[in-house]
Short mmCIF file of C-alpha atoms and ligand atoms in Angstrom, two decimals:
data_model
loop_
_atom_site.label_atom_id
_atom_site.label_comp_id
_atom_site.label_asym_id
_atom_site.label_seq_id
_atom_site.Cartn_x
_atom_site.Cartn_y
_atom_site.Cartn_z
CA MET A 172 -0.09 -0.29 -0.03
CA ARG A 173 2.45 2.34 0.99
CA ILE A 174 4.66 1.80 -2.26
CA SER A 175 1.76 2.53 -4.23
CA ILE A 176 0.85 5.81 -2.49
CA LEU A 177 4.90 6.75 -3.26
CA LYS A 178 4.82 5.75 -6.78
CA LEU A 179 1.73 7.57 -7.36
CA THR A 180 3.09 11.24 -5.78
CA PHE A 181 6.24 10.36 -7.91
CA LEU A 182 4.37 10.26 -11.07
CA LEU A 183 2.66 13.51 -10.19
CA ILE A 184 5.89 15.18 -9.17
CA THR A 185 6.82 14.01 -12.98
CA ALA A 186 3.81 15.24 -14.45
CA ALA A 187 3.75 19.11 -12.53
CA ALA A 188 7.36 19.42 -13.03
CA PRO A 189 7.97 21.92 -16.32
CA ALA A 190 10.84 21.22 -18.39
CA VAL A 191 14.43 23.06 -17.32
CA ALA A 192 15.15 25.95 -20.17
CA GLN A 193 18.47 25.69 -21.37
CA ASN A 194 20.40 28.13 -24.20
CA ALA A 195 22.63 27.66 -26.65
CA ASP A 196 25.67 26.93 -24.71
CA ASN A 197 23.92 24.21 -22.55
CA ARG A 198 24.21 25.84 -19.46
CA SER A 199 20.70 25.90 -17.85
CA GLU A 200 19.22 29.31 -17.11
CA GLY A 201 18.22 27.79 -13.79
CA TRP A 202 20.59 25.20 -11.99
CA ARG A 203 22.49 22.45 -13.22
CA ALA A 204 23.31 19.73 -10.36
CA GLY A 205 25.38 16.44 -10.41
CA VAL A 206 25.40 13.60 -8.16
CA SER A 207 27.79 10.65 -7.36
CA LYS A 208 28.31 8.20 -4.57
CA VAL A 209 30.81 5.58 -3.48
CA ALA A 210 31.01 2.94 -1.22
CA ILE A 211 33.76 3.32 1.17
CA THR A 212 33.03 0.24 3.44
CA PRO A 213 36.58 -1.06 4.56
CA THR A 214 37.39 -4.45 2.32
CA GLN A 215 39.03 -5.48 5.65
CA ALA A 216 38.07 -5.64 9.53
CA MET A 217 39.23 -2.68 10.86
CA PRO A 218 38.83 -0.81 14.61
CA MET A 219 35.65 0.92 14.93
CA ALA A 220 35.16 4.81 15.61
CA GLY A 221 33.42 6.40 18.47
CA PHE A 222 33.50 4.21 21.66
CA ALA A 223 36.36 3.61 23.74
CA SER A 224 35.01 0.35 25.27
CA ARG A 225 35.05 -1.53 21.81
CA THR A 226 37.79 -4.29 22.04
CA HIS A 227 38.57 -5.55 18.70
CA ASN A 228 38.50 -5.09 14.69
CA SER A 229 35.01 -4.72 13.25
CA GLU A 230 33.08 -8.15 12.05
CA GLY A 231 31.14 -7.94 8.74
CA MET A 232 28.64 -5.24 7.90
CA ILE A 233 24.82 -4.30 8.20
CA HIS A 234 24.95 -2.27 5.03
CA ASP A 235 27.61 -0.30 2.95
CA LEU A 236 28.96 3.11 4.23
CA TRP A 237 28.96 5.68 1.41
CA ALA A 238 30.40 9.17 0.61
CA LYS A 239 27.97 10.98 -1.63
CA ALA A 240 28.34 14.48 -3.36
CA LEU A 241 25.70 17.05 -4.78
CA VAL A 242 27.58 19.39 -7.01
CA LEU A 243 25.09 22.41 -7.31
CA GLU A 244 25.78 25.18 -9.82
CA ASP A 245 23.88 28.32 -10.44
CA SER A 246 23.14 30.28 -13.78
CA ALA A 247 26.30 32.37 -13.18
CA GLY A 248 28.62 29.43 -13.19
CA LYS A 249 29.09 29.67 -9.45
CA ARG A 250 29.67 25.99 -8.11
CA ALA A 251 29.68 24.34 -4.69
CA VAL A 252 29.34 20.62 -3.74
CA MET A 253 27.85 19.36 -0.95
CA ILE A 254 29.52 16.09 0.43
CA SER A 255 28.32 13.32 2.83
CA SER A 256 29.75 10.50 4.71
CA ASP A 257 28.78 7.45 6.42
CA LEU A 258 31.94 8.56 9.03
CA LEU A 259 32.37 9.63 12.48
CA GLY A 260 33.80 12.47 11.49
CA PHE A 261 36.82 14.12 9.66
CA PRO A 262 39.79 15.38 11.14
CA LYS A 263 41.61 18.44 10.05
CA VAL A 264 44.50 16.50 8.61
CA ILE A 265 42.32 14.58 5.90
CA SER A 266 39.94 17.41 5.68
CA ASP A 267 42.53 19.24 4.53
CA ASN A 268 44.01 17.11 2.35
CA ILE A 269 40.62 16.26 0.49
CA ARG A 270 40.32 20.47 0.09
CA ASN A 271 43.67 20.75 -0.87
CA LYS A 272 43.19 18.35 -3.82
CA LEU A 273 39.77 19.25 -4.58
CA LYS A 274 41.41 22.66 -5.24
CA ALA A 275 44.17 22.03 -7.31
CA LYS A 276 42.20 19.22 -9.37
CA PHE A 277 38.80 21.06 -9.83
CA GLY A 278 39.95 24.87 -8.71
CA LEU A 279 37.39 24.43 -5.59
CA ASN A 280 37.75 26.85 -2.59
CA ARG A 281 36.96 25.94 0.88
CA ASP A 282 33.89 28.45 0.76
CA GLN A 283 32.72 26.33 -2.29
CA ILE A 284 33.40 22.95 -0.12
CA LEU A 285 30.86 21.60 2.51
CA LEU A 286 32.50 18.30 4.10
CA ASN A 287 30.15 16.60 6.49
CA SER A 288 30.03 13.21 8.45
CA SER A 289 26.92 11.57 9.90
CA HIS A 290 28.52 10.93 12.92
CA THR A 291 27.81 7.18 12.47
CA HIS A 292 29.67 5.06 15.65
CA SER A 293 29.69 2.19 13.17
CA ALA A 294 32.16 3.04 10.57
CA PRO A 295 36.01 2.71 10.78
CA VAL A 296 38.60 4.63 12.68
CA LEU A 297 40.62 7.34 10.50
CA ASP A 298 44.38 8.97 10.66
CA ALA A 299 44.64 11.50 13.53
CA ALA A 300 41.34 11.07 14.95
CA LEU A 301 40.84 10.53 18.69
CA VAL A 302 43.87 9.17 19.26
CA ASP A 303 44.13 8.66 23.22
CA ILE A 304 40.92 6.73 23.21
CA TYR A 305 41.88 3.55 21.21
CA ILE A 306 44.53 1.23 22.05
CA LEU A 307 46.05 0.36 18.80
CA ASP A 308 48.45 -2.28 17.37
CA LYS A 309 50.87 -1.92 14.41
CA GLU A 310 48.86 -3.81 12.16
CA GLN A 311 45.43 -1.82 12.92
CA LEU A 312 47.33 1.38 12.95
CA GLU A 313 48.95 0.45 9.18
CA SER A 314 45.00 -0.21 8.01
CA ILE A 315 44.03 3.02 9.06
CA THR A 316 46.78 4.83 7.21
CA ARG A 317 45.93 3.06 3.99
CA TYR A 318 42.03 3.44 4.83
CA SER A 319 42.51 7.17 4.97
CA SER A 320 44.42 7.79 2.22
CA LEU A 321 42.25 5.59 -0.08
CA LEU A 322 39.31 7.52 1.59
CA GLU A 323 40.89 10.98 0.36
CA GLU A 324 40.96 9.75 -3.38
CA GLN A 325 37.64 8.15 -3.39
CA ILE A 326 36.54 11.62 -2.23
CA VAL A 327 38.32 13.56 -4.32
CA LYS A 328 37.03 11.36 -7.61
CA LEU A 329 33.66 11.24 -6.05
CA VAL A 330 33.49 15.10 -6.92
CA GLY A 331 35.25 14.90 -10.04
CA GLU A 332 32.18 12.77 -11.27
CA GLY A 333 29.59 14.74 -9.82
CA ILE A 334 30.87 17.59 -11.83
CA LYS A 335 30.91 15.51 -14.68
CA ASN A 336 27.44 14.64 -13.99
CA LEU A 337 26.26 17.87 -14.13
CA GLU A 338 22.68 18.60 -16.16
CA PRO A 339 19.71 21.02 -15.91
CA ALA A 340 18.14 21.12 -12.47
CA GLU A 341 15.56 22.63 -10.40
CA LEU A 342 15.88 23.20 -6.53
CA PHE A 343 13.17 23.09 -3.90
CA ILE A 344 13.52 23.49 0.06
CA GLN A 345 11.76 22.82 3.08
CA ASN A 346 11.71 21.73 6.74
CA GLY A 347 10.30 18.52 7.86
CA VAL A 348 9.85 17.33 11.76
CA THR A 349 10.68 14.60 13.36
CA ARG A 350 11.12 13.77 17.18
CA PHE A 351 13.18 10.52 18.30
CA GLN A 352 15.84 12.59 19.29
CA VAL A 353 16.18 13.13 23.10
CA ASN A 354 18.24 16.18 25.01
CA ARG A 355 20.83 13.77 26.63
CA ARG A 356 22.36 16.18 28.67
CA ASN A 357 19.02 17.13 30.88
CA ASN A 358 17.20 13.90 30.55
CA ASN A 359 18.18 10.40 32.20
CA ALA A 360 18.25 7.28 29.79
CA VAL A 361 18.16 4.95 32.50
CA THR A 362 15.00 6.55 33.21
CA LEU A 363 13.32 7.59 30.34
CA THR A 364 10.84 5.24 30.00
CA GLN A 365 9.41 6.34 33.28
CA LEU A 366 9.29 10.29 32.37
CA SER A 367 6.35 11.90 30.95
CA GLU A 368 7.98 15.05 30.06
CA LEU A 369 11.44 15.47 28.32
CA GLN A 370 13.94 18.58 28.87
CA GLY A 371 15.06 20.45 25.87
CA PRO A 372 16.67 22.33 24.38
CA ASN A 373 15.60 20.69 21.16
CA GLU A 374 15.34 21.17 17.69
CA TYR A 375 13.25 18.93 15.82
CA ALA A 376 13.77 20.25 11.97
CA VAL A 377 14.42 17.63 8.90
CA PRO A 378 15.65 20.46 6.72
CA VAL A 379 14.66 18.71 2.93
CA ILE A 380 16.47 19.90 -0.56
CA LYS A 381 14.99 18.38 -3.59
CA VAL A 382 16.63 18.02 -6.75
CA LEU A 383 14.62 17.57 -10.12
CA ASN A 384 16.16 16.76 -13.47
CA SER A 385 14.68 18.39 -16.66
CA LYS A 386 12.26 15.35 -17.01
CA GLY A 387 10.98 16.32 -13.08
CA ASP A 388 12.82 13.13 -11.84
CA ILE A 389 13.78 13.04 -8.48
CA LYS A 390 17.81 13.00 -8.97
CA ALA A 391 18.98 14.40 -5.12
CA ILE A 392 17.39 14.61 -1.87
CA ALA A 393 19.86 16.46 0.50
CA PHE A 394 18.22 16.41 3.98
CA GLY A 395 19.19 16.63 7.62
CA TYR A 396 18.50 15.91 11.44
CA ALA A 397 20.41 16.87 14.67
CA CYS A 398 21.23 13.17 16.65
CA HIS A 399 23.66 11.31 17.40
CA PRO A 400 24.06 8.07 15.37
CA THR A 401 24.85 6.12 18.24
CA VAL A 402 21.88 3.76 18.21
CA LEU A 403 24.14 0.98 17.65
CA ASN A 404 27.58 0.27 19.40
CA GLY A 405 28.46 -3.34 18.37
CA TYR A 406 31.18 -4.57 15.47
CA GLN A 407 29.44 -4.22 12.39
CA TYR A 408 29.41 -1.61 9.67
CA SER A 409 26.87 0.54 9.09
CA GLY A 410 25.34 4.01 8.73
CA ASP A 411 23.40 3.54 12.08
CA TYR A 412 19.95 5.27 11.99
CA PRO A 413 21.00 7.85 8.85
CA GLY A 414 21.85 4.62 7.51
CA PHE A 415 18.74 3.23 7.01
CA THR A 416 17.08 6.41 6.38
CA GLN A 417 19.42 7.04 3.31
CA ILE A 418 18.23 3.17 2.09
CA GLU A 419 14.72 3.78 2.50
CA LEU A 420 14.85 6.79 0.88
CA GLU A 421 16.82 5.07 -2.32
CA LYS A 422 14.66 2.23 -2.43
CA ALA A 423 11.34 4.56 -2.70
CA HIS A 424 12.90 6.74 -5.18
CA PRO A 425 14.64 4.82 -7.68
CA GLY A 426 17.27 6.63 -9.59
CA ALA A 427 17.77 9.25 -6.67
CA THR A 428 20.36 9.60 -4.21
CA ALA A 429 19.66 10.32 -1.18
CA LEU A 430 22.25 12.48 1.22
CA PHE A 431 22.42 12.76 5.08
CA PHE A 432 23.73 15.87 6.54
CA GLN A 433 24.32 16.09 10.63
CA GLY A 434 23.00 18.66 12.01
CA ALA A 435 23.66 20.27 15.25
CA GLY A 436 22.97 17.41 17.13
CA ALA A 437 25.84 16.93 19.53
CA ASP A 438 23.92 16.86 22.83
CA GLN A 439 20.94 14.80 21.12
CA ASN A 440 20.63 11.00 21.53
CA PRO A 441 18.38 8.71 19.84
CA LEU A 442 16.75 6.80 22.98
CA PRO A 443 16.17 4.29 23.62
CA ARG A 444 18.63 2.41 21.52
CA ASN A 445 21.27 -0.01 21.08
CA THR A 446 19.52 -1.99 18.69
CA VAL A 447 19.27 -2.88 15.32
CA PRO A 448 15.50 -2.68 15.02
CA LEU A 449 15.50 0.51 17.02
CA ALA A 450 17.97 1.72 14.34
CA ARG A 451 15.91 0.59 11.87
CA GLN A 452 12.96 2.20 13.22
CA TYR A 453 14.52 5.65 13.62
CA GLY A 454 15.90 5.48 10.21
CA LYS A 455 12.17 5.02 8.93
CA GLU A 456 10.73 7.84 11.17
CA LEU A 457 13.34 10.29 9.61
CA ALA A 458 12.84 8.95 5.84
CA ALA A 459 8.89 9.45 6.86
CA ALA A 460 9.46 12.82 7.70
CA VAL A 461 11.62 13.33 4.56
CA GLU A 462 8.96 11.58 2.59
CA ARG A 463 5.99 13.97 3.86
CA VAL A 464 8.13 17.07 2.55
CA LEU A 465 8.83 15.55 -0.49
CA GLU A 466 4.93 15.29 -0.96
CA GLU A 467 4.05 18.45 0.13
CA ASP A 468 4.16 22.01 -1.65
CA MET A 469 8.01 22.68 -1.45
CA LYS A 470 9.63 26.07 -1.96
CA LYS A 471 11.58 26.73 -5.35
CA ILE A 472 14.86 27.69 -5.03
CA PRO A 473 15.91 30.71 -7.81
CA SER A 474 19.13 29.97 -9.10
CA LYS A 475 21.79 31.79 -7.11
CA LEU A 476 24.51 30.40 -4.94
CA VAL A 477 26.69 32.52 -2.70
CA THR A 478 29.48 31.24 -0.28
CA ALA A 479 31.37 32.35 2.59
CA TYR A 480 33.81 30.21 4.67
CA SER A 481 36.56 31.47 7.36
CA GLU A 482 38.64 29.77 10.31
CA LEU A 483 38.12 31.71 13.31
CA ILE A 484 40.73 31.45 15.65
CA LEU A 485 38.93 30.02 19.12
CA PRO A 486 41.22 30.24 22.18
CA LEU A 487 41.52 27.36 24.45
CA ASP A 488 41.36 27.93 28.48
CA ASN A 489 44.34 27.62 30.71
CA LEU A 490 46.63 24.71 29.60
CA PRO A 491 47.42 22.19 32.04
CA THR A 492 51.12 22.59 33.97
CA GLU A 493 53.48 19.55 33.59
CA ALA A 494 52.99 18.98 37.15
CA ASP A 495 48.95 18.44 36.60
CA LEU A 496 49.89 16.09 33.60
CA ILE A 497 52.23 14.16 35.89
CA LYS A 498 49.42 14.19 38.57
CA ILE A 499 46.88 12.81 35.97
CA SER A 500 49.06 10.63 34.66
CA LYS A 501 49.80 9.04 37.80
CA THR A 502 46.69 8.97 39.48
CA SER A 503 43.43 9.26 36.96
CA ASP A 504 41.34 5.95 36.54
CA VAL A 505 39.84 7.15 33.35
CA PRO A 506 42.50 5.10 31.04
CA TYR A 507 41.87 7.41 28.03
CA GLN A 508 42.58 10.43 30.35
CA LYS A 509 46.05 8.77 31.61
CA ARG A 510 47.09 8.29 28.20
CA TRP A 511 46.18 11.75 27.31
CA ALA A 512 48.83 13.22 29.78
CA GLU A 513 51.38 10.86 28.87
CA ARG A 514 50.95 11.68 24.88
CA THR A 515 50.94 15.45 25.73
CA LEU A 516 53.90 15.28 28.34
CA SER A 517 56.24 12.93 25.85
CA GLU A 518 55.28 15.59 23.11
CA LEU A 519 56.22 18.51 25.58
CA LYS A 520 59.81 16.32 26.30
CA ALA A 521 60.51 16.13 22.76
CA GLY A 522 59.97 19.77 22.34
CA SER A 523 56.67 20.44 21.29
CA LYS A 524 54.43 23.39 22.74
CA MET A 525 50.89 22.68 23.56
CA ILE A 526 48.52 24.62 21.21
CA THR A 527 46.84 27.98 23.09
CA SER A 528 43.84 28.19 20.23
CA TYR A 529 42.32 26.17 17.23
CA PRO A 530 41.43 27.23 13.45
CA TYR A 531 37.71 26.73 13.59
CA PRO A 532 35.73 26.41 10.24
CA VAL A 533 32.69 28.63 9.95
CA GLN A 534 30.76 28.09 6.58
CA VAL A 535 27.65 30.49 5.59
CA TRP A 536 25.92 29.55 2.18
CA THR A 537 22.73 31.36 0.47
CA ILE A 538 21.36 28.86 -1.86
CA GLY A 539 18.88 31.12 -3.60
CA ASN A 540 17.94 33.27 -0.80
CA HIS A 541 18.07 30.62 1.76
CA PRO A 542 20.57 30.13 4.51
CA LEU A 543 22.61 27.17 5.11
CA VAL A 544 25.36 27.51 7.84
CA SER A 545 27.46 24.67 8.40
CA LEU A 546 30.23 24.30 11.48
CA GLY A 547 32.69 22.50 12.21
CA GLY A 548 33.05 20.14 15.64
CA GLU A 549 30.30 18.65 17.75
CA LEU A 550 27.88 21.07 17.56
CA VAL A 551 25.35 21.31 20.29
CA VAL A 552 21.64 21.87 19.52
CA GLY A 553 21.95 25.31 20.98
CA TYR A 554 23.84 26.78 18.18
CA ALA A 555 20.78 25.76 15.47
CA ILE A 556 18.53 27.46 17.93
CA ASN A 557 20.82 30.96 18.08
CA VAL A 558 21.02 30.58 14.24
CA LYS A 559 17.51 30.33 13.85
CA GLN A 560 17.18 33.37 15.74
CA MET A 561 19.40 35.18 13.70
CA LEU A 562 18.71 33.98 10.22
CA GLY A 563 15.26 32.87 10.24
CA PRO A 564 13.41 29.63 11.22
CA ASP A 565 13.94 28.00 7.96
CA ALA A 566 17.63 28.47 8.21
CA ILE A 567 19.57 24.85 7.86
CA VAL A 568 22.09 24.32 10.15
CA PHE A 569 24.71 21.59 10.24
CA GLY A 570 27.60 20.42 12.45
CA TYR A 571 30.32 18.08 11.97
CA SER A 572 31.13 20.12 8.77
CA ASN A 573 34.85 20.75 7.24
CA ASP A 574 36.58 19.51 10.50
CA VAL A 575 35.57 17.56 13.65
CA MET A 576 38.05 18.45 16.47
CA ASN A 577 36.19 18.96 19.74
CA TYR A 578 32.35 19.17 20.84
CA ILE A 579 31.30 22.89 20.64
CA PRO A 580 29.50 23.78 23.86
CA THR A 581 27.25 26.74 24.41
CA SER A 582 28.38 29.39 27.19
CA THR A 583 25.64 27.64 29.40
CA ILE A 584 27.09 23.83 28.58
CA LEU A 585 30.67 25.39 29.00
CA LYS A 586 29.78 26.69 32.51
CA GLU A 587 27.79 23.53 33.79
CA GLY A 588 30.72 21.14 32.60
CA GLY A 589 29.65 17.56 32.14
CA TYR A 590 30.87 15.55 28.91
CA GLU A 591 30.23 18.11 26.17
CA GLY A 592 32.20 21.16 28.23
CA ASP A 593 34.27 20.13 30.23
CA ILE A 594 36.05 16.37 29.17
CA ALA A 595 35.35 16.36 25.41
CA HIS A 596 38.93 17.72 24.85
CA VAL A 597 40.85 15.20 26.24
CA VAL A 598 38.86 12.45 23.85
CA TYR A 599 39.71 14.64 21.12
CA GLY A 600 43.24 15.08 22.01
CA LEU A 601 43.33 18.96 22.54
CA PRO A 602 45.52 19.88 25.60
CA ALA A 603 42.35 21.98 27.19
CA LYS A 604 38.91 22.89 26.98
CA TRP A 605 37.19 26.13 25.06
CA GLN A 606 37.58 29.58 26.66
CA PRO A 607 34.27 31.32 27.66
CA GLY A 608 33.44 33.51 25.19
CA ILE A 609 33.01 30.92 22.59
CA GLU A 610 29.25 30.76 21.54
CA ALA A 611 29.58 34.68 21.08
CA ASN A 612 32.66 34.31 19.23
CA ILE A 613 31.20 31.81 16.59
CA LEU A 614 27.78 33.73 16.40
CA ASN A 615 29.44 36.81 15.44
CA GLU A 616 31.31 35.37 12.94
CA ILE A 617 28.37 33.57 11.45
CA ARG A 618 26.80 37.40 11.53
CA ARG A 619 30.11 38.60 9.64
CA LEU A 620 29.92 35.87 6.99
CA ALA A 621 26.16 36.38 6.77
CA ILE A 622 26.68 39.68 5.87
CA GLU A 623 29.05 39.14 2.95
CA VAL A 624 27.07 36.61 1.42
CA GLY A 625 23.86 39.19 1.56
CA LEU A 626 21.47 37.29 4.30
CA LEU A 627 21.94 40.31 6.59
CA ARG A 628 22.50 44.06 6.00
CA LYS A 629 24.99 45.31 8.01
ZN1 ZN B 25 29.43 12.45 19.39
#
């Protein structure tokens, strides 16, 4: 029954869509869009990312991991690429390598590249990521290096294919809604089933960008949601709930590519969790939310793309002294904290200095007149709420973009402490937590870039 309704909708969309006008040099007067995808599932067993508690390599998969690209080109020939991936997060070194290669090969600057990871916790460990939480032998480290460099090549090739596939297109945008995420700081997962009220802050938006080709067929569905893909914590590769969502959407729309972008989901968990049927359930819930948007009237986006990017220097708080590190290395009963202190000490001994700030990636696009803000790190939901206050309720906000270096707490969370405010920098291998003022700094930079792309006036 469900399939026949979907097919009917698909036919209606097909019949209703006008042909896209083209001029003599084959450039669309509207948009051009190109889509590509590549399976990035490792061909061998590897250490899996995101949890310190796993003790051995992966064992097979539930479904493939994917990297996907949606290349957009406006009527003036301005290009940008949205890249989605079933990975925990791109560390700076890998992201920089990919973006440098994309610049050299295709002339794409950093403002034109959005490199997002879904944050699935069922993907392989990457080079230079969360180095103190995993205990790895030589063979595992070699497999990680091999995989990471192959991944870089695959993503560069993926974007090349997306560019090659550019064809006239129409773009539509609209926000949907679904509510399986739970604020994990302010609700207790253990007693969740007894609660009749859940505490926020929350953000339920499911932003959807629909791309139709000149025949009116759905070519791409780019969508997002703000929630940790931590339903699964086992040993099989999978995209977690967003993996199931993408499979559902591609099944319902043969020929279309579904791309998931993680939002400001750092303090949001899918609860309850820990079983494959739950991951599938949330995957279908999110797919249903996207389907509803596809079926309703979506806002058509005029063919105009403006992009801006900067790396904001975010200061770190007080650095630990050598005495602090020695004390932690001797007394801590948290294994990764002990390893973090030992590694930092040995780096100091070797003559290197602790960093005192971090170049934080901030990206603001206007697609048509629609704001898309992509920020680095594990972005807490407060930022999505803040950005929507600044740029309007339909603004799209993605976290986990271009570099995932640490959690990005609001001022409130930084003050309150806990995992996202006080501890996560150790997990990420940074010497100290963020300095107070981080929230205002980031919002000011978003405002500055929003003025640059014409979303706000001075
Ligand atoms: Zn996380």
